[in-house]
Coordinates of C-alpha atoms in Angstrom, one line a residue:
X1 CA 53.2 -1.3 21.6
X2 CA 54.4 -4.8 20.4
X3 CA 55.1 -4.7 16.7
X4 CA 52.9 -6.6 14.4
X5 CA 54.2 -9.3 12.5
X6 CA 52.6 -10.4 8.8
X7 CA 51.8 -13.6 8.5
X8 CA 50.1 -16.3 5.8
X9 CA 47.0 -17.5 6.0
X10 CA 48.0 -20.3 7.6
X11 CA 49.7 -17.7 10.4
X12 CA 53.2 -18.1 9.8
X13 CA 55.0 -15.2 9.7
X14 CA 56.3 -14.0 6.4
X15 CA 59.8 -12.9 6.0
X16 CA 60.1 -10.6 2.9
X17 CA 57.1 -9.5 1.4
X18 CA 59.0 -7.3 -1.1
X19 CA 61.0 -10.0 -3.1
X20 CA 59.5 -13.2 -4.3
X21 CA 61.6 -16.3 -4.4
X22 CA 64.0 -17.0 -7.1
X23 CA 66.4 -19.7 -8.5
X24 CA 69.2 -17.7 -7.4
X25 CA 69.8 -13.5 -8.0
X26 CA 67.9 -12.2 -11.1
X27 CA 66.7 -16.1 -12.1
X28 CA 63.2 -17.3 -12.9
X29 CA 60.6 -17.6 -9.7
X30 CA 60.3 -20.9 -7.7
X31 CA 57.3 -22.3 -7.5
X32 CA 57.7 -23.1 -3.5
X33 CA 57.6 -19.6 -3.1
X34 CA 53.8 -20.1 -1.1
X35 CA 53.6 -16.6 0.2
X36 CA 54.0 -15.1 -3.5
X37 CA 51.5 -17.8 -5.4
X38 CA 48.7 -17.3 -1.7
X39 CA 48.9 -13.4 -2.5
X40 CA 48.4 -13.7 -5.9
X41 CA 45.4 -16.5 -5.6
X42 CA 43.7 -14.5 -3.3
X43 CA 44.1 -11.5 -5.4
X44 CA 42.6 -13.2 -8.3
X45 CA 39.5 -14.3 -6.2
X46 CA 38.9 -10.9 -4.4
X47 CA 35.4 -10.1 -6.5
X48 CA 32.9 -12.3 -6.1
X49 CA 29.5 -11.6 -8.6
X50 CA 28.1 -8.3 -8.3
X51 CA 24.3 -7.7 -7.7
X52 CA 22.1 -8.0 -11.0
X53 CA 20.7 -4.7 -9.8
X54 CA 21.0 -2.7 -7.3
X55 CA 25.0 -3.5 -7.7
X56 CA 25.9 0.2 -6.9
X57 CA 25.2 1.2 -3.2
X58 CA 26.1 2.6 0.5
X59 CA 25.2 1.0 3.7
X60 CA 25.3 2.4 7.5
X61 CA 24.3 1.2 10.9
X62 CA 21.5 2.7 12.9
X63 CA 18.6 1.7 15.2
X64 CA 14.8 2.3 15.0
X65 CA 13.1 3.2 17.6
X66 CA 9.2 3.1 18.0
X67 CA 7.6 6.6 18.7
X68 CA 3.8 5.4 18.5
X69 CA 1.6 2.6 19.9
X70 CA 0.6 -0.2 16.9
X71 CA 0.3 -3.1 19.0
X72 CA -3.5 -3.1 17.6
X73 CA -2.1 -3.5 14.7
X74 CA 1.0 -5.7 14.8
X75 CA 2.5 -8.5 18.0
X76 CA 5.5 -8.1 16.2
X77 CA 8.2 -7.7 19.4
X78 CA 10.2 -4.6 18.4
X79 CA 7.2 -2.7 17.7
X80 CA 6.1 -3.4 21.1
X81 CA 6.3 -0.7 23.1
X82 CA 7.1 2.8 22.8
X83 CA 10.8 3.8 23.5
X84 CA 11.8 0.5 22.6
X85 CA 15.2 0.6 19.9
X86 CA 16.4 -2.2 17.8
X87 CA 19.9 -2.2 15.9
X88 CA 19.8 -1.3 12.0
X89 CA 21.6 -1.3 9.1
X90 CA 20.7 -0.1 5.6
X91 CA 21.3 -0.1 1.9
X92 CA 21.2 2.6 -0.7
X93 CA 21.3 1.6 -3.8
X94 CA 20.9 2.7 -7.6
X95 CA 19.0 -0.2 -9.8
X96 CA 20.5 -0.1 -13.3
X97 CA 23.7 0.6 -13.6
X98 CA 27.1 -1.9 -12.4
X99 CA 29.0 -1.6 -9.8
X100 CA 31.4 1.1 -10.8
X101 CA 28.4 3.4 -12.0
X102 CA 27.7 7.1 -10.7
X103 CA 25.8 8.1 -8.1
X104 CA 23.9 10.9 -9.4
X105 CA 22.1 9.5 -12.0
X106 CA 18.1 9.4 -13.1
X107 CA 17.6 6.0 -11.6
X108 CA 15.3 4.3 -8.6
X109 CA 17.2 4.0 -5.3
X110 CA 17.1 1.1 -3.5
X111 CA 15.8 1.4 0.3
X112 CA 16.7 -1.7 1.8
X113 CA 16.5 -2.1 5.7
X114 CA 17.2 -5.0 8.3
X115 CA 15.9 -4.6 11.6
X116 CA 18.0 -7.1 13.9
X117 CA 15.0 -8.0 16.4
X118 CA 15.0 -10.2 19.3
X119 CA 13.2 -12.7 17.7
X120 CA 15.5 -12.7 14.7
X121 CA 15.9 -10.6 11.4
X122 CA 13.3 -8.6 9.4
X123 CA 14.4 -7.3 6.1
X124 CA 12.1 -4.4 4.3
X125 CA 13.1 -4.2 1.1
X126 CA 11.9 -1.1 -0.8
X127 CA 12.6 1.9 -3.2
X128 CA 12.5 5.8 -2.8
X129 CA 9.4 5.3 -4.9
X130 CA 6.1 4.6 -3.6
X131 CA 5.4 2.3 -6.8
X132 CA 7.3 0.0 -9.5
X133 CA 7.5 -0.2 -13.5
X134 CA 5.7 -3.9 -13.3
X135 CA 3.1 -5.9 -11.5
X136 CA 3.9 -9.6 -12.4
X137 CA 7.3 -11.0 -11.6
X138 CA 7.5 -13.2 -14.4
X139 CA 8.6 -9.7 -16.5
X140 CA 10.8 -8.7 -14.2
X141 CA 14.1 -10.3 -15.9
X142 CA 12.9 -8.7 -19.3
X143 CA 12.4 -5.3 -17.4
X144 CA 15.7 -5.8 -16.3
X145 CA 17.6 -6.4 -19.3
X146 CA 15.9 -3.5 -21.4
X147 CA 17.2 -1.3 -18.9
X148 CA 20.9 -2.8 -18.8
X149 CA 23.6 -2.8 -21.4
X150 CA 22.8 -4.3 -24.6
X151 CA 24.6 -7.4 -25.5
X152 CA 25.6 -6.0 -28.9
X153 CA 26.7 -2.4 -28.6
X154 CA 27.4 -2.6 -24.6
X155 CA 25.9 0.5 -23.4
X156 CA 21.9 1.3 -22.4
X157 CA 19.8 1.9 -25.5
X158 CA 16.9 3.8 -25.4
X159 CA 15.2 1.6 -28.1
X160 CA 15.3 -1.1 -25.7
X161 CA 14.2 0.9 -22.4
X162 CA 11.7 2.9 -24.7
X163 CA 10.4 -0.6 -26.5
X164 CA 10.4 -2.4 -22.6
X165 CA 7.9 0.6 -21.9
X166 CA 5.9 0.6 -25.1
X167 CA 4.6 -2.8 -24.0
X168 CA 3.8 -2.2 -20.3
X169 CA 1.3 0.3 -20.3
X170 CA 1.5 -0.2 -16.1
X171 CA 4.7 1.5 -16.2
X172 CA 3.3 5.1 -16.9
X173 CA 3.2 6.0 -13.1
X174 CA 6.9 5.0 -12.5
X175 CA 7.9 6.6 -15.7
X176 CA 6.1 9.9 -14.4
X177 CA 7.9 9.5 -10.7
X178 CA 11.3 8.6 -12.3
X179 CA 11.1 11.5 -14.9
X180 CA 10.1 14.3 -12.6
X181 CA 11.6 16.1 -10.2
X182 CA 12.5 13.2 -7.8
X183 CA 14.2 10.9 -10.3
X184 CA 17.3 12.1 -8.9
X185 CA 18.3 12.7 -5.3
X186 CA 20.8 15.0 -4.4
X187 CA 22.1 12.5 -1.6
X188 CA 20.7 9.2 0.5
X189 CA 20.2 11.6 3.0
X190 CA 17.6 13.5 1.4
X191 CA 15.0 11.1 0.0
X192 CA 11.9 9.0 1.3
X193 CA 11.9 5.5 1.3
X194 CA 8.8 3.3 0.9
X195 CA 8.2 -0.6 1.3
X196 CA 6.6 -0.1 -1.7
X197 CA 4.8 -4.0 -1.6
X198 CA 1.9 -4.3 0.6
X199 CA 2.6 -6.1 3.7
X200 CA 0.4 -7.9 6.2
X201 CA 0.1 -7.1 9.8
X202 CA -1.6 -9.6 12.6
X203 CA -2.0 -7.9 16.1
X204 CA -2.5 -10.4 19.3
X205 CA -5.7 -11.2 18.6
X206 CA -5.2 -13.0 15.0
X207 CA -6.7 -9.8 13.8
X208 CA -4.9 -8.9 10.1
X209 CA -4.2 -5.8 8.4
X210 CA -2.6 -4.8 5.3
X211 CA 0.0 -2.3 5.4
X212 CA 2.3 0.3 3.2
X213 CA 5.7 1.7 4.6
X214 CA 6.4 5.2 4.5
X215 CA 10.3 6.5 5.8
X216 CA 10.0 10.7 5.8
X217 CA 13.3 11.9 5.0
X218 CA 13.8 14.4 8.3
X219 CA 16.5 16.2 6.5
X220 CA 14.2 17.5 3.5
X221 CA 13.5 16.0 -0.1
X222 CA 16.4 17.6 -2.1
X223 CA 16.7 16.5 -5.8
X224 CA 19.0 17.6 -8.6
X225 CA 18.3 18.5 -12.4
X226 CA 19.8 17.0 -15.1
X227 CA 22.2 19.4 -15.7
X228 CA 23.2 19.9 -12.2
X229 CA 23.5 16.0 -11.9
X230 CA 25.7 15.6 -14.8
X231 CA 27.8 18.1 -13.3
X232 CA 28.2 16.6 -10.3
X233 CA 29.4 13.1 -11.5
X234 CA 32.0 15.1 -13.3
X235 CA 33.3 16.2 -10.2
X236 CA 32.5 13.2 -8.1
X237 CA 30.9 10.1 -9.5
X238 CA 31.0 8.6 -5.6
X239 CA 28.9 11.6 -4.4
X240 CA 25.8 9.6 -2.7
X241 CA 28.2 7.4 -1.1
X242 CA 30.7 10.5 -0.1
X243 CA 27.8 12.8 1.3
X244 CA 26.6 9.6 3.5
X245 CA 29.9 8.4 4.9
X246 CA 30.8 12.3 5.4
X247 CA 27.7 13.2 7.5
X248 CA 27.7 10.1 9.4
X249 CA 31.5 10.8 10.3
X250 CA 31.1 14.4 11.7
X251 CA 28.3 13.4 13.7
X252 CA 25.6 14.7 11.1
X253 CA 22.9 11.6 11.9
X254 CA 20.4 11.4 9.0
X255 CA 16.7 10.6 9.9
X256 CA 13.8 9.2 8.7
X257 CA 9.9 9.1 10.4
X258 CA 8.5 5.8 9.8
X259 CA 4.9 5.7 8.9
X260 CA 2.2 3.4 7.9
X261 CA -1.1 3.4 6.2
X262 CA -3.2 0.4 7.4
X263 CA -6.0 -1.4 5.6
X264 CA -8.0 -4.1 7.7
X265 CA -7.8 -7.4 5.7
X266 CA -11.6 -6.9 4.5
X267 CA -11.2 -4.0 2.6
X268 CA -9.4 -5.8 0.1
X269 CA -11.6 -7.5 -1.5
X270 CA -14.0 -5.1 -2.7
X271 CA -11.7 -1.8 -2.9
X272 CA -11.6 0.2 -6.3
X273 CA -8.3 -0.9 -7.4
X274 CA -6.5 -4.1 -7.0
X275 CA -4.5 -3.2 -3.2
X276 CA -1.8 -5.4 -3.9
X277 CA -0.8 -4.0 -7.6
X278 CA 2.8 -2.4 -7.4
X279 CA 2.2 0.0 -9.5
X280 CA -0.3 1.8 -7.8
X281 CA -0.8 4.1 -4.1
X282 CA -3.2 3.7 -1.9
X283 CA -4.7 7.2 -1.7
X284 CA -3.7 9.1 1.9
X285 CA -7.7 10.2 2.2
X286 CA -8.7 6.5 1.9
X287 CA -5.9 5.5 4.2
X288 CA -4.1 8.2 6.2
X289 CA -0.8 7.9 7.4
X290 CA 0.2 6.6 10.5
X291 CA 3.3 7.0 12.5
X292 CA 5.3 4.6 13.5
X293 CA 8.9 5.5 14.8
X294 CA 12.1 7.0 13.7
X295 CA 15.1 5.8 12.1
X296 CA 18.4 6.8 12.4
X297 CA 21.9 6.2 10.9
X298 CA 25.0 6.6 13.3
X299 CA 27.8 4.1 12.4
X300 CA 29.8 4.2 8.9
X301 CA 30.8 0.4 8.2
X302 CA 34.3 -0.4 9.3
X303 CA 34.4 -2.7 5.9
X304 CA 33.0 -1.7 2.6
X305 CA 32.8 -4.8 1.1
X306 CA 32.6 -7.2 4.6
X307 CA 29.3 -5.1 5.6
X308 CA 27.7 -3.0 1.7
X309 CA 28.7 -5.6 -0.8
X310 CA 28.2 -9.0 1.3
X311 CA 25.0 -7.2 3.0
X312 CA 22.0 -9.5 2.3
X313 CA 18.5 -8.8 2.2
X314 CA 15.3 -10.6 1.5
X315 CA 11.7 -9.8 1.5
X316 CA 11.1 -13.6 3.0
X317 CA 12.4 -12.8 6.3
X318 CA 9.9 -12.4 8.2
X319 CA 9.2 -12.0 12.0
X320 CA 6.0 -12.9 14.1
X321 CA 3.7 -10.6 13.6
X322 CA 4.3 -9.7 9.6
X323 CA 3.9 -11.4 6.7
X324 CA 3.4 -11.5 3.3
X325 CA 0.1 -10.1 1.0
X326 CA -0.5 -11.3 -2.0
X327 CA 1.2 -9.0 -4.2
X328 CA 2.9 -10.8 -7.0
X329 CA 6.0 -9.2 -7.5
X330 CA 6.3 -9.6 -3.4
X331 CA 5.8 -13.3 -3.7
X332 CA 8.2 -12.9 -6.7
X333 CA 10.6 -11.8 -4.4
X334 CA 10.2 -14.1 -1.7
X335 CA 12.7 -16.5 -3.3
X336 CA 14.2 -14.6 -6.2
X337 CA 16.5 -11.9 -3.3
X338 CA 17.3 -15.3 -1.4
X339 CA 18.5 -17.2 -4.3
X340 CA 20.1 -13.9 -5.4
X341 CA 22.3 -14.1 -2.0
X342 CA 22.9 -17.9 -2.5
X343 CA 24.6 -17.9 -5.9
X344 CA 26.8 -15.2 -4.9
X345 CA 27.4 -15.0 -1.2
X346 CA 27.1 -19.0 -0.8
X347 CA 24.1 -21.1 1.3
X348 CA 25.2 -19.5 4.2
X349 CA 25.5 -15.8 3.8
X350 CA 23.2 -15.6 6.6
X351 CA 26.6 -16.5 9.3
X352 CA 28.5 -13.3 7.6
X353 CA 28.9 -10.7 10.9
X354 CA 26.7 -8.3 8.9
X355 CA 23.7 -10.9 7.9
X356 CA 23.7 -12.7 11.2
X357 CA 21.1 -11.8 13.8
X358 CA 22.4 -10.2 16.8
X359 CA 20.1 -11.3 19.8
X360 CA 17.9 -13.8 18.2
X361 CA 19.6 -17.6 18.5
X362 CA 19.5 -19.5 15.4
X363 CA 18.7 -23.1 16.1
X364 CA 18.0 -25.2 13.1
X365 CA 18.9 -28.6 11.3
X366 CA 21.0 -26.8 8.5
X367 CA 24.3 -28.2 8.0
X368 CA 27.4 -27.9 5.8
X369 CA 28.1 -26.0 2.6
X370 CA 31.1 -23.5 1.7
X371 CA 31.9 -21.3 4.7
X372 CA 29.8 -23.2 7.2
X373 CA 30.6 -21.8 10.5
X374 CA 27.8 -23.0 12.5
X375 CA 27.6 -26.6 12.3
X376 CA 27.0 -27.9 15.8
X377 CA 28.9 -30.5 18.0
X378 CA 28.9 -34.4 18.6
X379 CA 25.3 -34.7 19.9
X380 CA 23.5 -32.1 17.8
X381 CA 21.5 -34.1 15.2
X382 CA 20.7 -33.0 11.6
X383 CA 17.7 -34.0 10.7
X384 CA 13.9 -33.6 12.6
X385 CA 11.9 -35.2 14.2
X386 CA 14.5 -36.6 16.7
X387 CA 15.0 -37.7 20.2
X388 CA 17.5 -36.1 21.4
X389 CA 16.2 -32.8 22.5
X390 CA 16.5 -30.8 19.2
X391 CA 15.2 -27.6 18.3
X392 CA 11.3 -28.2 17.4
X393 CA 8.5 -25.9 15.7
X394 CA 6.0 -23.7 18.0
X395 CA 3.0 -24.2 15.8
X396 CA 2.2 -20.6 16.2
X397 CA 2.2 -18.9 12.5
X398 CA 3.9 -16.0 12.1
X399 CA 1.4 -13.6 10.1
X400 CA -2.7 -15.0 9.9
X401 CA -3.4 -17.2 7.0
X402 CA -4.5 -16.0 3.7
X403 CA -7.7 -17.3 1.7
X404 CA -7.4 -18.6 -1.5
X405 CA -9.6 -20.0 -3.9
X406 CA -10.5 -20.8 -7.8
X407 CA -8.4 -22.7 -10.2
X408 CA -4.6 -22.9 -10.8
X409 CA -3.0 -21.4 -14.0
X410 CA -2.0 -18.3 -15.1
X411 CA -4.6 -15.8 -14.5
X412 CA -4.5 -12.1 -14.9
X413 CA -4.7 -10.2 -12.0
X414 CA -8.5 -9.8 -10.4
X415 CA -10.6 -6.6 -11.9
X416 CA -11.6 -3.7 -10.0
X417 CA -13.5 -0.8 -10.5
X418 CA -10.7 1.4 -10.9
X419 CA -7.9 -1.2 -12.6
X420 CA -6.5 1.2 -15.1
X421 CA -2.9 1.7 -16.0
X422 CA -3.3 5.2 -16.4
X423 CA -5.2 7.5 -14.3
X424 CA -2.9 7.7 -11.2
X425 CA -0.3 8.8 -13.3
X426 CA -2.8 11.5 -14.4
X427 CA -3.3 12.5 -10.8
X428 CA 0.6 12.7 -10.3
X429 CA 0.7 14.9 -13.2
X430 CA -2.1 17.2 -12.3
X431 CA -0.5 17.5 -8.7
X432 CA 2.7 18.9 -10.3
X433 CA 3.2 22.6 -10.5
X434 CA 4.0 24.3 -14.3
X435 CA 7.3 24.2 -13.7
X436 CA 7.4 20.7 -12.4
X437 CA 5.4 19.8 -15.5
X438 CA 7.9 21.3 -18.1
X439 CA 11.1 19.2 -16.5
X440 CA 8.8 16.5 -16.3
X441 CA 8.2 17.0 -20.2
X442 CA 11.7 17.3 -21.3
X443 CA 13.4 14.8 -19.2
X444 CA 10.9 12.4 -21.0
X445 CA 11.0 13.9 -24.3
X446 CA 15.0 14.1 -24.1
X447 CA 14.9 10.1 -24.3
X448 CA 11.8 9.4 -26.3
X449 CA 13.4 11.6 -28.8
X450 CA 16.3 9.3 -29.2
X451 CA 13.7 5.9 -30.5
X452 CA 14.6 5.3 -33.9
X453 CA 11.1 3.4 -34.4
X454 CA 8.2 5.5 -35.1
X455 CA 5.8 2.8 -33.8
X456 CA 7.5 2.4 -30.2
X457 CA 7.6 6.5 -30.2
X458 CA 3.6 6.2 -30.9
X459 CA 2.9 3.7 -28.1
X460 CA 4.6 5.6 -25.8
X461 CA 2.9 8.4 -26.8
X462 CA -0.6 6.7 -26.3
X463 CA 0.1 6.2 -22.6
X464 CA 0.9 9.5 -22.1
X465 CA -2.3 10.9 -24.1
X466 CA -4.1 7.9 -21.6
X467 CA -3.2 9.5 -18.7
X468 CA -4.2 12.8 -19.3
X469 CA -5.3 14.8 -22.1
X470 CA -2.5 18.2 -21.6
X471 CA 0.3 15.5 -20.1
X472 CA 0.5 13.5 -23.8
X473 CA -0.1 16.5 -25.8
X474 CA 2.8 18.5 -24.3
X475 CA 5.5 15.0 -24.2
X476 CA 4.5 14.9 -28.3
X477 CA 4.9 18.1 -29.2
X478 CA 8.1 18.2 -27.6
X479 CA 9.5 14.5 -28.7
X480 CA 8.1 16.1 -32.3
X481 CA 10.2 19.6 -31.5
X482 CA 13.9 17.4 -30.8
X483 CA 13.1 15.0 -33.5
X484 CA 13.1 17.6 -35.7
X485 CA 16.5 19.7 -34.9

C-alpha cells in the first residue's frame, strides 16, 4: 500500500509537520513558514455559529419505506406505491441548551427528518411532542430567550422560564407533556416523533387534506426520572448520542411506524378548535390514525460535523403533493429554519453532500455566493425568461391553493367552540395514572418553587387551577410545601 503523503491545501506536500520554521535553531518563527500560519488559520476558523436551538444533536442515515396505500390522499411520488424506499437521514436534537449541553436532560427533542425523493428533498421538521409552548411566531424569539441563559448571571433562570410561562397561558399543555413522564427520553431510540404542525395533503385529483405526523417508536417509549437522569449525565453527558451511534454500529436498527391522521380540507372551518393551533391534538376518535410506512436508521455518519452540525432542514421544502396549512408558527417557519441555514451554513448549504438531493436534478438560475459549487458552464444563462433552452416552470402547483379572505393586520387567531388554553391539558392530566400525577406534580413544583415573585408563582398557579380543579390544587400545595422548607 503506497504511503500517504500530507500535503497543504494547495496539495503540496509538506515536509515537517513537527517543527515550524525559524530564523535559524532556537530563533523567532518566519513568517514564510505557510504550512504553520495555514494550520493555525484554519484552526481558528474550524466553528462556524452554532444553532440558536436545537444546537445539541445526533444524526443517522436511513430510508422509509411505505407500508400502506395513501395515494387517495397524497400524489406525492415516494408515497406512491407500497414497497417503495427512499434514502433518509435524521436529526435528534435537544432545544435549549448549547452545543456542549447533556443529553439527558428535561427538554423537547427535536425530530427532524429529510426524505431524499426523486423529485427532490422533503424536510419534516418536528418534536417528540405532539404540541408546542406557543401558537404565533412573532413570540417565538421571546420564548426562546426565557428559556436560554440570562445575559446577566449566564445560566437558565427559572424567573425568566417561569415569567415566559406566566404570560402564555397556551403553554399549559406543553408544560404538562414536558413535566411528566416523557420530558426525558432515556435514548433517541426510544421516543415518538410527531410533525407536530398540520400539513396539507392533495391526492391526483386536486382533492386536499390536512394532515398530522405520527413516528411510533418500535423499540418502546422508555423515559428516565429526574434522579436517574441526573445520574446518567454524571456518568455520560453524551448518552443520547452514545446509545444511537452504539446501536446503529452493532447492527441494532432503530424503527419508527409512520402514521397519519387525515382531516379533508372542509372540516376545518367549522371544527371545535382552531386545527391549525400548535398547541393543541386533534383527538384520535375525531381523526384515527393512519398508517403510513416505517422508518429505519442503518448508517452512522462518517463525519460528525460534515453530516449533524452542517445538516439543514427546513419546513419550506416541499415536494408535489404537500404543502403548507395555515398554521402560524408553520408559516413562521417557512423562512425563519432557511434563513437560519443561510447565516450560518452560507446561501448555499443546500450543495453540502449531506443537504444536496440525491436523485432529484437541481436546475435553476441561482448563481454565485461563498462555496458555490454549482454554477453552470459558458452557455448556461442566469436569469429567466430566456432563449436559450433554460430550465422553465411546469405551472403545476405543488399542494392545492388555500382560500383567504378579510382584512390585513394583525388579527388574533379565528374562535372556535372549543378555543381554550386549558382543557386539553386537563384531559392529559386526567389520562395520567396516580403515580404519573405525583412526578408530574413535583417535577413542576421543583421549579415553580424556585420564582422569587409571588405574582408570576400565582399566574402559574391559575393555569394549572384552569385546567383542572385536583391538577392546580395538588402543584400549589406542593410549590407552598418547598417554599416553605
Amino acid at each position: 500500500m503506497a504511503k500517504r503523503v500530507l500535503t497543504t491545501e494547495s496539495g503540496a506536500p509538506v515536509a515537517d509537520n513537527q517543527n515550524s520554521a525559524t530564523a535559524g535553531v532556537g530563533g523567532p518563527i518566519l513568517l514564510q513558514d505557510q504550512h504553520l500560519l495555514e494550520k493555525l488559520a484554519r484552526f481558528n476558523r474550524e466553528r462556524i455559529p452554532e444553532r440558536v436551538v436545537h444546537a445539541r444533536g445526533s444524526g443517522a442515515y436511513g430510508y422509509f419505506e411505505v407500508t400502506d396505500d395513501v395515494t387517495g390522499f397524497t400524489r406525492a411520488d415516494f408515497l406512491s406505491e407500497v414497497g417503495k424506499r427512499t434514502e433518509t437521514f435524521i436529526r435528534f436534537s435537544t432545544v435549549a441548551d448549547s452545543l456542549g449541553g447533556a443529553d439527558a436532560v428535561r427538554d423537547p427533542r427535536g425530530f427532524a427528518l429529510k426524505f431524499y425523493t426523486d423529485e427532490g428533498n422533503y424536510d419534516l421538521v418536528g418534536n417528540n411532542t405532539p404540541v408546542f409552548f406557543i401558537k404565533d411566531p412573532i413570540k417565538f424569539p421571546d420564548f426562546i430567550h426565557s428559556q436560554k441563559r440570562d445575559p446577566f448571571t449566564g445560566k437558565q433562570e427559572p424567573d425568566n422560564v417561569w415569567d415566559f410561562w406566566a404570560h402564555a397561558p397556551e403553554a399549559t399543555h406543553q408544560i404538562t407533556w414536558l413535566m411528566g413522564d416523557r420530558g426525558i427520553p432515556a435514548s433517541y431510540r426510544h421516543m415518538n416523533g410527531y410533525g407536530s404542525h398540520t400539513y396539507q395533503w392533495t391526492n391526483a385529483a386536486g382533492e386536499a387534506f390536512f394532515v398530522k405526523y405520527h413516528f411510533k417508536t418500535n423499540q418502546g417509549v422508555r423515559s428516565l426520572s429526574a434522579d436517574q437522569a441526573a445520574e446518567l449525565v454524571g456518568k455520560d453527558a453524551n448518552s443520547h448520542q452514545t446509545d444511537l451511534l452504539q446501536a446503529i454500529e452493532r447492527g441494532v436498527n432503530p424503527s419508527w411506524t409512520l402514521h397519519v391522521q387525515v382531516m379533508p380540507a372542509a372540516d376545518a372551518a367549522d371544527y371545535r378548535f382552531n386545527p391549525f393551533d400548535l398547541t393543541k391534538v386533534w383527538p384520535h376518535s375525531d381523526y384515527p390514525l393512519q398508517r403510513v410506512g416505517r422508518l429505519v436508521l442503518d448508517r452512522n455518519p462518517d463525519n460528525v460535523f460534515a453530516e449533524v452540525e452542517q445538516a439543514a432542514f427546513s419546513p419550506n421544502n416541499f415536494v408535489p403533493g404537500i404543502g403548507p396549512s395555515p398554521d402560524k408558527m408553520l408559516q413562521g417557519r417557512l423562512f425563519a429554519y432557511a434563513d437560519a441555514h443561510r447565516y450560518r451554513l452560507g446561501v448555499n448549504h443546500t450543495q453540502l453532500p449531506v443537504n444536496a438531493p440525491r436523485t432529484a436534478v437541481v436546475d435553476n438560475y441561482g448563481r454565485d455566493g461563498v462555496h458555490a459549487t454549482r454554477n453552470g458552464s459558458r452557455h448556461d444563462k442566469n436569469y429567466e425568461p430566456n432563449s436559450y433552452a433554460g430550465p422553465a416552470q411546469t405551472d403545476a402547483a405543488l399542494a392545492a391553493p388555500l382560500a383567504v379572505h378579510g382584512w390585513t393586520g394583525t388579527h388574533e387567531a379565528p374562535a372556535h367552540t372549543k378555543d381554550d388554553d386549558f382543557f386539553q391539558a386537563g384531559e392529559l392530566f386526567r389520562l395520567m395514572s396516580e403515580d404519573e400525577k405525583g412526578r408530574l406534580v413535583a417535577n413542576i413544583a421543583g421549579g415553580l418553587s424556585q420564582v422569587t415573585r409571588d405574582d408570576v408563582i400565582e399566574k402559574n398557579l391559575a393555569h394549572f387551577h384552569a385546567a383542572d380543579a385536583d391538577y392546580g390544587k395538588r402543584v400549589e400545595e406542593a410549590v407552598r410545601a418547598l417554599r416553605e422548607d
